[in-house]
Amino acid sequence: MQNSEIARAFDDLADLLEIDGANAFRLRAYRNASRMIADLPESMTAIVEDADRSPSELPGIGKDLAEKITTLVETGTLPQLDEMRDKIPPGVVEMLRLPGMGPKKAAILFHELSITTLEDLKQAAEQEQIRALKGFGKKTEESILEGLAHAQQSAGRVFLADAKIQADAIFESLSQLPSVQQIAAAGSLRRRRETVGDLDMLITADDSTEPMDALADHELVEKVLARGETKQRVRLRSGLEMDLRVVPAESYGAALQYFTGSKAHNIVVRRRAQERGLKINEYGVFRDEDAVAGQTEEEVYAAVDLPWIPPELREDRREFEWAENNALPTLIEIEDIRGDLHMHTTATDGTASIADMAAAAKKRKLKYIAITDHSKRVTMAQGLDAKRLRAHWKEIDKVNAETSGIEILKGIECDILEDATLDLPDDVLAEADWVIAVLHYGLKQPQDQIHKRLLTAIKNPHVSIIGHPTGRLIGKRPGAEMNMQEILKAAADHGVMMEINAHPSRLDLDDVAAAAAKDLGIPIVISTDAHATTGFDVLQYGIYQARRAGLEKKDVANTKTWGQFKKLLR
Ligand code: DGT
Ligand code: CA
Ligand code: CA
């Protein structure tokens, strides 16, 4: 069992118990355990299976939790979790994904209106039954309907990060089978889309029996949905589904190209083939009945007079124009990154000290970082007022002086308040090395006000960058309403940078906006927003989003050496 699955079980248990009205202390213990396990760098299953070790050696894991973890690993479930799932319908838990909907509200809807599905909820909201409940009201009812509409749009899609972790585990075991010659991920996963509808995997083998049997038996697989000679579809325990295709080696390139997609990209490739008197499908490129290409993707693209196109660009956006003109970008790679300019410490809602974050960053070969804890508006995270911030900065200076091999900048993640002022006064911001201005609250304000807020930040001479510019949370809430092009133009005019926040639930700027920022010559910074020493792991997802935007090393400011980057600071 993977750490993420154990973590999810505890999260689910906490949600269910909270809907059931359990006491807050127990819930907190389960949620803390969930977070700790999700961030744990080693396998919890390995710890359980090691006779000399026990989960109770980990921080925050007492006897009860250790027993539950062991039961989970050994049986795949928890009696208590099963019991709660019988008691509370899954639709009630699903409601928690809606913005503004906590377990208390879900419990009221369940008990008082007998709502057990999102469909029930929608009906009740439309019939204006919800506004009459205690603690609800007309506004809540409206935001429930809005949230439902948004959830429907993103239904069934999962974060790239969650999809990739599962795909990698399956890839790892199938690639070791003797009969498997080549293996590759395809589909949206290979294109690194921010969300993935289903996994697609491709194998070349002379016979599909062994890989298909192995997939059916894989620990992450719950059920085989369909199986034929060349195609198998399975459902994973997480609910994600996966298509496996097995083709002969001479078709590898053609199949990989076909199943990588996107559909829109493939339509153009197919049209180019037709224009050249060729026929193209997942088995190869054919002139009359003769295969003229198929073994590699390079061959397939060459057959239609194009260079190989990186999968991240295959969306029928600008890739064909670039390819035609020999102008495909050399996409940025994770190794190009030299600094990370957005992270938190125990001063606000991070879990590690300044020195620990610096040490972890150094281990990852970073040469400079900015510590950017929250400003006071974020009360949930004990955001910093001027006094605490100045003391924090003093501490940063001290750690910086004591630490060699990495530069630690004094930063702040400063809220842009609902009234279009900044959360900290100018004289304080002037003392920072690096100011990230962000929208956290009032994201539903009308566009005029959102623009006013962003422009206040952009025009402030102390603001270095706009962090997670739209404030969206993928699949959960849309970003603030804005005319991105107008905001980017203002940023370009005022020399303000733009962030790609690498967190898998943010990836904000998105690919399209980041490409627009590049066109305007705005320096882009890819940041992890790490809240723990393991938080740097998400960097790769920011890199993927940047690659989808066509960004090269030169477009991204935190690829610069410290000496070069220093000159960009205000
Ligand atoms: P997803 O799963 O919704 O995140 O997106 P994809 O792109 O992975 O789509 P999926 O899984 O339906 O199909 C994988 C690839 O296979 C897709 O990108 C292109 C190819 N493909 C699937 N069905 C068709 C089709 O009907 N026509 C063409 N040309 N290609 C297809
Ligand atoms: Ca797919
Ligand atoms: Ca598929």
Coordinates of C-alpha atoms and ligand atoms in Angstrom, one line a residue:
M1 CA 0.0 0.0 0.0
Q2 CA 1.3 3.4 -0.9
N3 CA 1.8 6.2 1.6
S4 CA -0.7 8.3 -0.4
E5 CA -3.4 5.6 0.1
I6 CA -2.8 5.3 3.8
A7 CA -3.0 9.0 4.1
R8 CA -6.2 9.1 2.1
A9 CA -7.7 6.5 4.4
F10 CA -7.1 8.6 7.5
D11 CA -8.4 11.7 5.7
D12 CA -11.5 9.8 4.7
L13 CA -11.9 8.5 8.2
A14 CA -11.6 12.0 9.7
D15 CA -14.1 13.4 7.2
L16 CA -16.6 10.6 8.0
L17 CA -16.2 11.0 11.7
E18 CA -16.6 14.7 11.6
I19 CA -19.8 14.4 9.6
D20 CA -20.8 11.9 12.3
G21 CA -20.0 14.5 15.0
A22 CA -16.9 13.0 16.6
N23 CA -14.7 15.2 18.8
A24 CA -12.2 17.5 17.3
F25 CA -9.2 16.1 19.0
R26 CA -9.4 12.7 17.4
L27 CA -10.0 14.3 14.0
R28 CA -7.0 16.4 14.3
A29 CA -4.9 13.3 15.2
Y30 CA -6.1 11.5 12.1
R31 CA -5.5 14.5 9.8
N32 CA -2.1 15.2 11.2
A33 CA -1.2 11.6 10.7
S34 CA -2.5 11.8 7.2
R35 CA -0.3 14.8 6.4
M36 CA 2.8 13.3 8.0
I37 CA 2.4 10.0 6.1
A38 CA 1.8 11.8 2.8
D39 CA 5.0 13.7 3.3
L40 CA 7.0 10.7 4.6
P41 CA 10.0 10.1 2.3
E42 CA 10.1 6.3 3.1
S43 CA 7.5 3.7 2.5
M44 CA 5.1 3.1 5.5
T45 CA 4.4 -0.4 4.2
A46 CA 8.2 -1.2 4.4
I47 CA 8.2 0.1 8.0
V48 CA 5.3 -2.1 9.0
E49 CA 6.8 -5.1 7.3
D50 CA 10.2 -4.6 8.9
A51 CA 10.1 -6.8 12.1
D52 CA 12.6 -4.4 13.8
R53 CA 10.5 -1.3 13.2
S54 CA 7.1 0.1 13.9
P55 CA 5.1 3.1 12.7
S56 CA 5.0 4.3 16.4
E57 CA 8.7 5.4 16.0
L58 CA 7.4 8.3 13.8
P59 CA 6.4 11.7 15.2
G60 CA 2.8 12.0 16.2
I61 CA 2.0 8.3 15.8
G62 CA 0.9 6.7 19.1
K63 CA -0.2 3.2 19.8
D64 CA -3.7 3.5 18.4
L65 CA -2.5 5.1 15.1
A66 CA 0.3 2.6 14.8
E67 CA -2.2 -0.3 15.1
K68 CA -4.5 1.3 12.6
I69 CA -1.6 1.8 10.1
T70 CA -0.6 -1.9 10.5
T71 CA -4.2 -3.1 10.0
L72 CA -4.4 -0.9 6.9
V73 CA -1.2 -2.2 5.4
E74 CA -2.0 -5.8 6.2
T75 CA -5.7 -5.9 5.3
G76 CA -6.1 -3.0 2.9
T77 CA -8.8 -1.4 5.0
L78 CA -9.9 -0.5 8.5
P79 CA -13.0 -2.0 10.2
Q80 CA -13.8 1.5 11.5
L81 CA -13.6 3.0 8.1
D82 CA -15.9 0.4 6.6
E83 CA -18.4 0.9 9.4
M84 CA -18.4 4.6 8.8
R85 CA -18.8 4.2 5.1
D86 CA -21.8 2.0 5.7
K87 CA -23.3 4.7 7.9
I88 CA -22.6 7.7 5.7
P89 CA -23.3 7.6 2.0
P90 CA -20.4 8.4 -0.4
G91 CA -22.4 11.3 -1.8
V92 CA -22.4 13.1 1.5
V93 CA -18.6 12.9 1.6
E94 CA -18.4 14.1 -2.0
M95 CA -20.2 17.3 -0.9
L96 CA -17.1 18.2 1.1
R97 CA -15.3 18.9 -2.1
L98 CA -17.6 21.9 -2.7
P99 CA -16.1 25.3 -1.6
G100 CA -17.5 26.5 1.7
M101 CA -19.0 23.1 2.5
G102 CA -17.6 21.6 5.7
P103 CA -18.5 18.4 7.5
K104 CA -20.9 20.2 9.8
K105 CA -22.9 21.6 6.9
A106 CA -22.8 18.3 5.1
A107 CA -24.2 16.6 8.3
I108 CA -27.1 19.0 8.5
L109 CA -28.0 18.5 4.8
F110 CA -27.8 14.7 5.3
H111 CA -29.8 14.6 8.5
E112 CA -32.4 17.3 7.9
L113 CA -33.0 17.1 4.2
S114 CA -31.9 13.4 3.7
I115 CA -29.5 14.5 0.9
T116 CA -27.2 11.6 0.0
T117 CA -26.0 12.5 -3.5
L118 CA -24.8 15.6 -5.4
E119 CA -27.9 15.3 -7.6
D120 CA -30.1 15.5 -4.5
L121 CA -28.1 18.5 -3.4
K122 CA -28.6 20.3 -6.7
Q123 CA -32.3 19.7 -6.6
A124 CA -32.7 20.9 -3.1
A125 CA -30.7 24.1 -3.9
E126 CA -32.7 24.7 -7.0
Q127 CA -35.9 24.3 -5.1
E128 CA -34.6 26.8 -2.5
Q129 CA -34.9 24.3 0.3
I130 CA -31.4 24.9 1.6
R131 CA -31.7 28.6 2.4
A132 CA -34.2 27.8 5.1
L133 CA -31.8 25.7 7.2
K134 CA -30.1 27.1 10.2
G135 CA -26.6 28.4 9.4
F136 CA -27.2 28.4 5.6
G137 CA -29.0 31.2 3.8
K138 CA -29.5 32.4 0.2
K139 CA -25.8 33.1 -0.4
T140 CA -24.7 29.6 0.7
E141 CA -27.3 28.1 -1.5
E142 CA -26.1 30.1 -4.5
S143 CA -22.5 29.1 -3.9
I144 CA -23.5 25.5 -3.6
L145 CA -25.0 25.7 -7.1
E146 CA -21.9 27.4 -8.4
G147 CA -19.6 24.8 -6.8
L148 CA -21.7 22.0 -8.3
A149 CA -21.4 23.4 -11.8
H150 CA -17.7 23.7 -11.4
A151 CA -17.3 20.2 -10.0
Q152 CA -19.3 18.8 -12.9
Q153 CA -16.9 20.3 -15.4
S154 CA -13.9 18.7 -13.8
A155 CA -15.6 15.4 -12.8
G156 CA -13.5 12.3 -12.9
R157 CA -10.3 14.1 -13.7
V158 CA -7.4 13.8 -11.2
F159 CA -4.3 15.9 -10.6
L160 CA -1.4 15.0 -12.8
A161 CA 0.7 14.4 -9.7
D162 CA -1.8 11.7 -8.4
A163 CA -2.0 10.1 -11.8
K164 CA 1.7 10.1 -12.3
I165 CA 2.5 8.4 -9.0
Q166 CA 0.2 5.5 -9.8
A167 CA 1.4 5.3 -13.4
D168 CA 5.0 5.2 -12.3
A169 CA 4.4 2.4 -9.9
I170 CA 2.7 0.3 -12.6
F171 CA 5.3 1.3 -15.2
E172 CA 8.0 0.1 -12.8
S173 CA 6.6 -3.4 -12.3
L174 CA 5.5 -4.0 -15.9
S175 CA 8.9 -2.8 -17.3
Q176 CA 10.6 -5.7 -15.5
L177 CA 8.6 -8.4 -17.2
P178 CA 10.8 -10.6 -19.6
S179 CA 8.3 -10.3 -22.4
V180 CA 8.1 -6.5 -22.3
Q181 CA 10.4 -4.9 -24.9
Q182 CA 9.5 -1.3 -24.7
I183 CA 7.0 0.5 -22.4
A184 CA 5.9 4.1 -22.3
A185 CA 3.1 6.2 -20.8
A186 CA 1.0 8.0 -23.4
G187 CA -2.1 10.2 -23.4
S188 CA -2.6 13.3 -21.3
L189 CA -0.1 11.9 -18.8
R190 CA 2.7 12.0 -21.3
R191 CA 1.6 15.5 -22.4
R192 CA 1.7 16.5 -18.7
R193 CA -1.7 18.0 -18.7
E194 CA -2.6 19.4 -15.3
T195 CA -5.4 16.9 -14.9
V196 CA -5.7 13.4 -16.3
G197 CA -8.9 11.7 -17.3
D198 CA -7.5 8.2 -17.6
L199 CA -4.0 6.6 -17.9
D200 CA -2.8 5.3 -21.2
M201 CA 0.2 2.9 -21.3
L202 CA 1.8 1.3 -24.3
I203 CA 3.9 -1.9 -24.4
T204 CA 5.7 -3.6 -27.2
A205 CA 5.7 -7.4 -26.8
D206 CA 5.3 -10.4 -29.1
D207 CA 2.5 -11.7 -26.9
S208 CA 0.2 -9.7 -24.6
T209 CA -0.5 -12.5 -22.1
E210 CA 2.2 -11.8 -19.6
P211 CA 1.9 -8.0 -19.4
M212 CA -1.9 -8.2 -19.2
D213 CA -1.9 -10.9 -16.5
A214 CA 0.6 -8.8 -14.6
L215 CA -1.5 -5.7 -14.8
A216 CA -4.6 -7.6 -13.7
D217 CA -2.6 -8.8 -10.6
H218 CA -1.0 -5.4 -9.8
E219 CA -1.6 -4.3 -6.3
L220 CA -2.9 -0.9 -7.5
V221 CA -5.5 -2.6 -9.7
E222 CA -9.0 -3.2 -8.4
K223 CA -10.8 -4.7 -11.4
V224 CA -10.3 -5.6 -15.1
L225 CA -13.0 -3.9 -17.0
A226 CA -12.2 -5.3 -20.5
R227 CA -9.6 -7.4 -22.1
G228 CA -8.8 -8.2 -25.7
E229 CA -5.8 -9.3 -27.7
T230 CA -4.2 -5.9 -27.8
K231 CA -6.1 -3.8 -25.4
Q232 CA -7.0 -4.0 -21.7
R233 CA -8.9 -1.6 -19.5
V234 CA -8.6 -1.7 -15.8
R235 CA -9.9 0.3 -12.8
L236 CA -7.3 1.2 -10.2
R237 CA -8.2 1.2 -6.5
S238 CA -8.1 5.0 -6.5
G239 CA -10.9 4.9 -9.1
L240 CA -8.7 6.1 -11.9
E241 CA -9.0 3.9 -15.0
M242 CA -6.2 2.8 -17.3
D243 CA -5.9 1.6 -20.9
L244 CA -3.0 -0.7 -21.8
R245 CA -2.2 -1.4 -25.4
V246 CA 0.2 -4.0 -26.6
V247 CA 1.6 -3.7 -30.1
P248 CA 4.5 -5.2 -32.1
A249 CA 7.8 -3.4 -32.0
E250 CA 7.6 -2.2 -35.6
S251 CA 4.5 -0.2 -34.6
Y252 CA 6.0 1.3 -31.4
G253 CA 6.5 4.9 -32.8
A254 CA 3.2 5.0 -34.6
A255 CA 1.3 3.7 -31.6
L256 CA 3.1 6.0 -29.2
Q257 CA 2.4 9.0 -31.4
Y258 CA -1.3 8.0 -31.9
F259 CA -2.0 7.3 -28.2
T260 CA -0.1 10.4 -26.9
G261 CA -2.6 12.6 -28.7
S262 CA -4.0 15.1 -28.3
K263 CA -6.8 14.3 -30.6
A264 CA -6.6 17.8 -32.0
H265 CA -2.9 17.4 -32.7
N266 CA -3.4 14.0 -34.3
I267 CA -6.0 15.4 -36.7
V268 CA -3.4 17.8 -38.1
V269 CA -0.8 15.0 -38.4
R270 CA -3.3 12.8 -40.2
R271 CA -4.3 15.6 -42.6
R272 CA -0.6 16.2 -43.4
A273 CA -0.3 12.4 -44.1
Q274 CA -3.3 12.5 -46.5
E275 CA -1.8 15.5 -48.3
R276 CA 1.3 13.4 -49.0
G277 CA -0.7 10.4 -50.2
L278 CA 0.0 8.5 -46.9
K279 CA -2.3 6.7 -44.5
I280 CA -1.5 6.9 -40.8
N281 CA -2.8 4.9 -37.9
E282 CA -1.7 3.3 -34.6
Y283 CA 0.2 0.6 -36.6
G284 CA 2.3 2.8 -38.9
V285 CA 2.5 5.1 -41.8
F286 CA 1.5 3.5 -45.0
R287 CA 1.8 4.2 -48.8
D288 CA -0.7 2.0 -50.4
E289 CA -0.2 -1.2 -48.4
D290 CA 3.5 -0.7 -47.6
A291 CA 4.7 0.6 -44.2
V292 CA 7.0 3.5 -44.7
A293 CA 7.4 4.4 -41.0
G294 CA 6.3 3.2 -37.6
Q295 CA 9.1 2.1 -35.4
T296 CA 9.9 5.5 -33.8
E297 CA 8.0 8.7 -33.4
E298 CA 10.8 10.6 -35.2
E299 CA 10.1 8.5 -38.3
V300 CA 6.4 9.2 -38.1
Y301 CA 6.9 13.0 -37.9
A302 CA 9.6 12.8 -40.6
A303 CA 7.0 11.1 -42.9
V304 CA 4.9 14.2 -42.7
D305 CA 7.9 16.5 -43.1
L306 CA 8.1 17.6 -39.5
P307 CA 10.8 17.3 -36.8
W308 CA 9.8 15.4 -33.6
I309 CA 7.6 17.5 -31.4
P310 CA 7.8 17.3 -27.6
P311 CA 4.6 15.7 -26.2
E312 CA 3.9 18.7 -23.9
L313 CA 3.3 20.9 -27.0
R314 CA 1.0 18.5 -28.8
E315 CA -2.3 20.4 -28.4
D316 CA -2.6 21.9 -31.9
R317 CA -1.7 25.4 -30.6
R318 CA 1.5 26.7 -32.1
E319 CA 3.6 23.6 -32.4
F320 CA 3.0 23.0 -36.1
E321 CA 3.9 26.6 -37.0
W322 CA 7.1 26.3 -34.9
A323 CA 7.9 22.9 -36.3
E324 CA 7.4 24.1 -39.9
N325 CA 9.8 27.0 -39.3
N326 CA 12.4 25.0 -37.5
A327 CA 11.5 27.1 -34.5
L328 CA 10.5 24.6 -31.8
P329 CA 11.6 25.9 -28.4
T330 CA 14.2 24.0 -26.4
L331 CA 12.0 23.4 -23.4
I332 CA 13.2 24.1 -19.9
E333 CA 14.3 21.1 -17.8
I334 CA 14.2 20.6 -14.1
E335 CA 18.0 20.7 -13.9
D336 CA 18.0 24.3 -15.2
I337 CA 16.5 25.6 -11.9
R338 CA 18.9 27.3 -9.6
G339 CA 16.7 29.0 -7.1
D340 CA 13.3 28.7 -5.3
L341 CA 11.6 31.9 -4.4
H342 CA 8.4 30.9 -2.6
M343 CA 8.4 28.9 0.7
H344 CA 7.1 28.9 4.2
T345 CA 8.6 28.1 7.6
T346 CA 7.3 27.6 11.2
A347 CA 7.0 31.4 11.4
T348 CA 3.6 30.8 9.7
D349 CA 2.2 27.6 8.3
G350 CA 5.3 25.7 7.4
T351 CA 6.6 22.8 9.3
A352 CA 10.4 23.4 9.1
S353 CA 12.7 26.2 10.3
I354 CA 14.6 28.6 8.1
A355 CA 17.8 26.6 8.5
D356 CA 16.1 23.3 7.7
M357 CA 14.5 24.7 4.6
A358 CA 17.9 26.1 3.5
A359 CA 19.6 22.8 4.2
A360 CA 17.0 20.9 2.2
A361 CA 17.3 23.4 -0.7
K362 CA 21.0 23.1 -0.7
K363 CA 20.7 19.3 -0.9
R364 CA 18.7 19.9 -4.0
K365 CA 21.6 21.9 -5.4
L366 CA 19.7 25.2 -5.2
K367 CA 21.9 28.3 -5.0
Y368 CA 19.4 30.8 -3.6
I369 CA 16.0 30.7 -1.9
A370 CA 13.5 33.3 -0.6
I371 CA 11.7 32.6 2.6
T372 CA 8.2 34.0 2.0
D373 CA 5.9 33.5 5.0
H374 CA 2.4 34.8 5.1
S375 CA 1.3 38.4 6.0
K376 CA -1.1 39.0 8.8
R377 CA -4.4 38.8 6.8
V378 CA -3.9 35.0 6.7
T379 CA -4.9 34.6 10.3
M380 CA -5.4 30.8 9.8
A381 CA -1.7 30.6 9.3
Q382 CA -0.7 33.1 12.0
G383 CA 0.3 35.6 9.3
L384 CA 3.0 38.1 10.2
D385 CA 2.5 41.7 11.1
A386 CA 5.3 44.3 10.7
K387 CA 6.8 43.6 14.1
R388 CA 6.9 39.9 13.8
L389 CA 8.1 40.1 10.2
R390 CA 11.0 42.3 11.0
A391 CA 12.1 39.9 13.8
H392 CA 11.7 37.0 11.3
W393 CA 13.9 38.8 8.8
K394 CA 16.5 39.4 11.4
E395 CA 16.5 35.7 12.0
I396 CA 16.8 35.1 8.2
D397 CA 19.8 37.4 8.0
K398 CA 21.4 35.5 10.9
V399 CA 20.9 32.1 9.3
N400 CA 22.1 33.4 6.0
A401 CA 25.3 34.7 7.5
E402 CA 25.8 31.3 9.2
T403 CA 25.1 29.3 6.0
S404 CA 27.5 28.8 3.2
G405 CA 26.7 27.7 -0.4
I406 CA 23.2 29.2 -0.6
E407 CA 21.8 32.7 -0.5
I408 CA 18.7 33.2 1.7
L409 CA 16.5 36.1 0.7
K410 CA 14.2 38.0 3.1
G411 CA 10.8 37.6 1.5
I412 CA 7.2 37.9 2.3
E413 CA 4.0 36.6 0.7
C414 CA 1.9 39.7 1.1
D415 CA -1.8 39.6 0.7
I416 CA -3.5 42.0 -1.7
L417 CA -6.5 42.9 0.5
E418 CA -10.2 43.0 -0.7
D419 CA -10.1 46.8 -0.6
A420 CA -7.1 47.0 -3.0
T421 CA -4.5 47.9 -0.5
L422 CA -1.5 45.7 0.5
D423 CA -1.5 43.9 3.9
L424 CA 1.8 45.6 4.9
P425 CA 2.9 49.2 4.7
D426 CA 5.4 50.4 2.1
D427 CA 8.2 51.1 4.5
V428 CA 8.1 47.5 5.6
L429 CA 8.0 46.1 2.1
A430 CA 10.9 48.3 1.2
E431 CA 13.1 46.3 3.5
A432 CA 12.4 43.0 1.8
D433 CA 14.6 41.4 -0.8
W434 CA 11.6 39.8 -2.5
V435 CA 7.9 40.5 -2.3
I436 CA 5.3 38.1 -3.6
A437 CA 1.9 39.8 -3.8
V438 CA -1.1 37.4 -3.8
L439 CA -4.8 37.2 -3.8
H440 CA -6.1 34.8 -1.2
Y441 CA -9.5 36.3 -0.2
G442 CA -12.4 37.9 -2.0
L443 CA -11.7 35.9 -5.2
K444 CA -15.3 36.2 -6.2
Q445 CA -15.2 40.0 -6.4
P446 CA -16.2 41.5 -9.7
Q447 CA -13.5 41.8 -12.3
D448 CA -13.2 45.6 -11.9
Q449 CA -12.2 45.1 -8.2
I450 CA -9.9 42.2 -8.9
H451 CA -8.1 44.3 -11.5
K452 CA -7.9 47.2 -9.1
R453 CA -6.3 44.9 -6.6
L454 CA -3.8 43.4 -9.0
L455 CA -2.9 46.8 -10.4
T456 CA -2.3 48.2 -6.9
A457 CA 0.3 45.4 -6.4
I458 CA 1.8 45.7 -9.9
K459 CA 2.3 49.4 -9.5
N460 CA 3.8 49.2 -6.1
P461 CA 7.6 49.7 -6.5
H462 CA 8.4 47.1 -3.8
V463 CA 6.4 44.2 -5.3
S464 CA 8.7 41.7 -7.1
I465 CA 6.2 39.2 -8.4
I466 CA 2.5 38.2 -8.5
G467 CA 2.1 34.7 -6.9
H468 CA -0.4 32.1 -8.1
P469 CA -2.0 35.0 -10.0
T470 CA -5.6 33.6 -10.5
G471 CA -5.9 31.9 -7.1
R472 CA -7.6 28.9 -8.6
L473 CA -7.6 25.5 -7.0
I474 CA -7.9 22.9 -9.8
G475 CA -11.2 21.0 -9.6
K476 CA -12.3 22.9 -6.5
R477 CA -12.7 26.6 -7.3
P478 CA -12.1 28.7 -10.4
G479 CA -9.6 31.6 -10.2
A480 CA -10.6 35.2 -9.8
E481 CA -12.2 36.8 -12.9
M482 CA -9.7 38.7 -14.8
N483 CA -8.6 39.8 -18.3
M484 CA -5.3 38.0 -18.1
Q485 CA -3.8 39.8 -21.1
E486 CA -4.5 43.2 -19.5
I487 CA -2.9 42.2 -16.2
L488 CA 0.1 40.7 -18.0
K489 CA 0.6 43.9 -20.0
A490 CA 0.6 45.9 -16.8
A491 CA 3.1 43.6 -15.2
A492 CA 5.3 43.9 -18.3
D493 CA 5.1 47.7 -18.2
H494 CA 6.0 47.8 -14.5
G495 CA 8.7 45.2 -14.5
V496 CA 6.8 42.8 -12.2
M497 CA 7.5 39.1 -12.7
M498 CA 4.8 36.3 -12.8
E499 CA 4.8 33.0 -10.9
I500 CA 4.1 29.5 -12.0
N501 CA 3.2 28.0 -8.7
A502 CA 4.2 24.4 -9.0
H503 CA 1.7 23.0 -6.4
P504 CA -0.3 20.2 -8.2
S505 CA -3.6 21.8 -7.2
R506 CA -2.5 25.3 -8.4
L507 CA -0.2 25.2 -11.4
D508 CA -1.0 28.9 -11.7
L509 CA -0.2 30.6 -14.1
D510 CA -1.5 27.9 -16.4
D511 CA 0.1 26.9 -19.7
V512 CA -1.9 29.3 -21.8
A513 CA -1.3 32.3 -19.5
A514 CA 2.4 31.5 -19.1
A515 CA 2.8 31.4 -22.9
A516 CA 1.2 34.8 -23.1
A517 CA 3.5 36.1 -20.3
K518 CA 6.5 34.8 -22.3
D519 CA 5.3 36.6 -25.4
L520 CA 5.3 39.9 -23.4
G521 CA 8.8 39.2 -22.2
I522 CA 7.8 38.9 -18.6
P523 CA 10.3 37.0 -16.5
I524 CA 8.6 33.9 -15.1
V525 CA 9.5 32.3 -11.8
I526 CA 8.7 28.6 -11.1
S527 CA 8.2 28.2 -7.4
T528 CA 7.3 25.3 -5.1
D529 CA 5.5 27.1 -2.3
A530 CA 7.0 24.5 -0.1
H531 CA 5.5 24.2 3.4
A532 CA 7.9 21.4 4.5
T533 CA 11.4 20.2 3.5
T534 CA 9.6 17.6 1.2
G535 CA 7.6 20.4 -0.4
F536 CA 10.4 21.0 -3.0
D537 CA 9.3 17.7 -4.6
V538 CA 6.5 19.5 -6.6
L539 CA 9.0 21.5 -8.6
Q540 CA 8.6 19.0 -11.5
Y541 CA 4.9 19.8 -12.0
G542 CA 5.8 23.5 -12.4
I543 CA 8.4 22.5 -14.9
Y544 CA 5.8 20.4 -16.8
Q545 CA 3.4 23.4 -16.9
A546 CA 6.2 25.6 -18.1
R547 CA 7.1 23.2 -20.9
R548 CA 3.5 23.1 -22.0
A549 CA 3.7 26.9 -22.2
G550 CA 6.7 26.5 -24.5
L551 CA 9.1 28.1 -22.0
E552 CA 12.8 27.8 -22.4
K553 CA 15.5 28.2 -19.8
K554 CA 16.0 31.8 -20.7
D555 CA 12.3 32.6 -20.1
V556 CA 12.5 31.6 -16.4
A557 CA 14.2 33.9 -14.0
N558 CA 15.1 31.3 -11.4
T559 CA 17.3 29.5 -13.9
K560 CA 19.8 32.3 -13.6
T561 CA 22.9 32.1 -11.5
W562 CA 22.8 34.0 -8.2
G563 CA 25.0 36.7 -9.6
Q564 CA 22.6 37.3 -12.6
F565 CA 19.5 36.9 -10.5
K566 CA 20.7 39.5 -8.0
K567 CA 20.6 42.1 -10.7
L568 CA 16.9 41.5 -11.3
L569 CA 16.0 42.3 -7.6
R570 CA 14.3 45.6 -7.0
Ligands
DGT1 P1 -7.6 12.3 -20.9 O1 -7.5 10.9 -20.7 O2 -9.0 12.8 -21.0 O3 -6.9 13.1 -19.9 O4 -7.0 12.7 -22.3 P2 -6.2 11.8 -23.3 O5 -5.6 12.7 -24.3 O6 -5.3 10.9 -22.6 O7 -7.3 11.1 -24.1 P3 -7.7 9.5 -24.2 O8 -7.3 8.8 -23.0 O9 -9.2 9.5 -24.5 O10 -7.0 9.0 -25.4 C1 -5.6 8.9 -25.4 C2 -5.0 9.3 -26.8 O11 -5.4 8.3 -27.8 C3 -5.6 10.6 -27.3 O12 -4.9 11.7 -26.8 C4 -5.5 10.5 -28.8 C5 -5.7 9.0 -29.0 N1 -7.1 8.8 -29.3 C6 -8.1 8.2 -28.6 N2 -9.2 8.1 -29.2 C7 -9.0 8.7 -30.4 C8 -9.8 8.9 -31.6 O13 -11.0 8.6 -31.6 N3 -9.2 9.5 -32.6 C9 -7.9 9.9 -32.6 N4 -7.3 10.5 -33.6 N5 -7.1 9.7 -31.6 C10 -7.7 9.1 -30.5
CA2 CA -6.0 9.3 -21.1
CA3 CA -7.6 6.4 -22.5

